[in-house]
């Protein structure tokens, strides 16, 4: 660890030897690199950097080990056969490095300037003699060097690969050039975002969006470029190209990407001053306001300005916080929520109308996409709203005066969430319409005659109609917890989305893994008989009831692997047993909901630092040891 | 019964001990000035009393109710004005006050009258339908006071209410506080500027890095601050011998030979001003100016708190 943190200082000098044509002049203008030195020293002081590096190493080596395992344990694997197979492994290693650059570097770099804006120290930096170009370049280099230290961690792996043979020296050099060029390119985009945006979270999101877009463009660009490149050197034409020949292509690519980076850095240095003191603005609110304007204009032009839903004005009577959440906060007003409802219902009604008029009988439901659409919108809306109830109050520094009122903690929490609760009620409407129509539709398409079919119908109906009632409140409380604990709403939103992904995916992933493992031991047995735990685990994922197909997916669980086409392994008398997974599923989430709610109520006062009755400490003098 | 009683209060933030054993006893009706430089621990102490800092050692009672054991009841007794005014981008002054009137569960029938009363008192009646965020800083501060007066609390906790206000708003704030004092409220008011509070407070506590360095009635504090006196003297026939004699006189701590005057610092009790006058006269000096001066407040404050910073 220690040695890798010191490498930057030795790395700081050589860049002029590398093909930084434009950078070389910039660097030679700086007698010393004060900012770069400061940034590197700061980084080596931060604990987070070390933790991240260890994490990175663990993931890198774990992944490499796994890949090594899959490559060498193939049908042709083992012993000397591996000799010469380093090339395969080498490509994978370089790819891992590339993904690491795409994923990590923006995260490290996007805060470079925004953090100084947030801490109000950028002004001081701009007052120094350092020019904007110097500041941008040194900030950028410090991050690229930091990334370099991450990548140095993979050196041993490259050594192993080189030992396996099959990798040319030229390939190694080419990879280094390519990775360096990519690092600088990604970092230059991030630094541009960092100079442009006001907050780190804005820069963070926009960097990823931009990097994604640009790498898409570059891919396209490379295709064109590649065809030009072929004229200089065709790797398939000559069997053993000379080193210079082999390095021609990567060098050209690198120069190409440096030009891009140079442009970004140039723009960044221009924007540094111009956007140094932009006032923070709530992008989300801006979006909502523009949507509002759009809807108002639409309303004016279509109906001549008839207002169907008018928010009741008036003064708070009994529950002041509820009043404020549902009347005054823009996201909580009925007007906005009604619009979300329209957004969801309009396409559904359109499809229903189309289906009814066509009268087509089709086994595949025409509504397949709707649950995904609804859940996506619902997740976004509920997350944004529920993470904001405390985070926004905290950001505006208006929480304290609320906490000194005699309202109890649970009153504050429940009233604060009243806007979200109403949003959920409104969001349930499209789900209900969908479920009702689907029920009618499936009854129309496949009139259930057997007990099994009827049972399927009811299973599906119950699970799809229960899901919104359970999962939206769960989401609300998860968002509330994160909004309560994390520093900014952006962090809370990201954390909530991450939590949702984990809750949905992790049980399925683990179940799949266990299942695969068990398949190796006992093939030909139904999933339930092979790995009952894995089956139970897969019942836990919310996806199971949100997007239910095939009656809670039960058939797969009990179907014998040898006879995949036999639909019913369960005898009819056990039909009722099929309600067990559903009960477990919703029982589990009911419990989760209750726990989340209770822990939110219990921890609220503690987290916001509000006194709750404690036992009186009898003696005061006892503490006087210090 | 004491309105506010704090004993051996200690507050820690991680490793930092921000308040190191403060005790306060404030009888009802007093205006207590809590003075100290930034970071001394004023806000922390006030937040404990406002039930917003549950982790503390020692005891704190308001109107004889323990903050630790019965914070809910304490909240009914206090009005807390924090050192910042949060953003309320969506409410008008009327809605803001009604919001808190509802939060304090004022009887519905009385609300309108109470809101009108506090607006009148804080001279904001004309601004009743303005957006809260469009008000000036001084008006926001008065609106804050209007808010805490809604439920007629016994104790007001005001954390630097005058910071950042222009002179006019400052004077208006002082007048308002005087009115509240007349209403018999117990007020704790913090500031880092001594003279801001001098005319208003009945008691003053000076806090420095978490310790109370001086506490007492304004008169007592003045007396303590007046311990050291400076006398400015001009004599027609000044000579180095005179300076030397002055320096060796008992009770004189410091003699500063300035261009137009000699500044003599004397210790009260050991040497009277009159005796100093006679002494100079006896040296054969012809006195042109003799001007005793109580050390100014700021210097005294620096003097009092110096050496405490560790
Ligand atoms: N939430 C907190 N976390 C950590 N340290 C704090 C916190 N609040 C205050 N402090 C520290 O405690 C000390 C006292 O702060 P404060 O009570 O705000 O002083 P004052 O109001 O007199 O300026 C300061 O050194 C400050 O840095
Ligand atoms: Mg303070």
JSON list of C-alpha atoms in Angstrom, two decimals, chain A residues 137 193 196 201 219 230 312 437 439 469 477 510 555:
[
{"chain": "A", "resi": 137, "resn": "UNK", "atom": "CA", "xyz": [-4.15, 20.00, -16.12]},
{"chain": "A", "resi": 193, "resn": "UNK", "atom": "CA", "xyz": [-18.08, 18.23, -15.99]},
{"chain": "A", "resi": 196, "resn": "UNK", "atom": "CA", "xyz": [-19.12, 23.05, -15.43]},
{"chain": "A", "resi": 201, "resn": "UNK", "atom": "CA", "xyz": [-23.52, 14.82, -7.59]},
{"chain": "A", "resi": 219, "resn": "UNK", "atom": "CA", "xyz": [-16.68, 3.42, -31.06]},
{"chain": "A", "resi": 230, "resn": "UNK", "atom": "CA", "xyz": [-5.61, -0.85, -41.93]},
{"chain": "A", "resi": 312, "resn": "UNK", "atom": "CA", "xyz": [-57.23, 23.48, -2.00]},
{"chain": "A", "resi": 437, "resn": "UNK", "atom": "CA", "xyz": [-58.37, -5.63, -17.10]},
{"chain": "A", "resi": 439, "resn": "UNK", "atom": "CA", "xyz": [-58.00, -10.58, -15.11]},
{"chain": "A", "resi": 469, "resn": "UNK", "atom": "CA", "xyz": [-49.62, -2.39, -1.82]},
{"chain": "A", "resi": 477, "resn": "UNK", "atom": "CA", "xyz": [-39.46, 3.47, 4.02]},
{"chain": "A", "resi": 510, "resn": "UNK", "atom": "CA", "xyz": [-27.69, -16.61, -5.07]},
{"chain": "A", "resi": 555, "resn": "UNK", "atom": "CA", "xyz": [-43.81, -24.89, -12.31]}
]
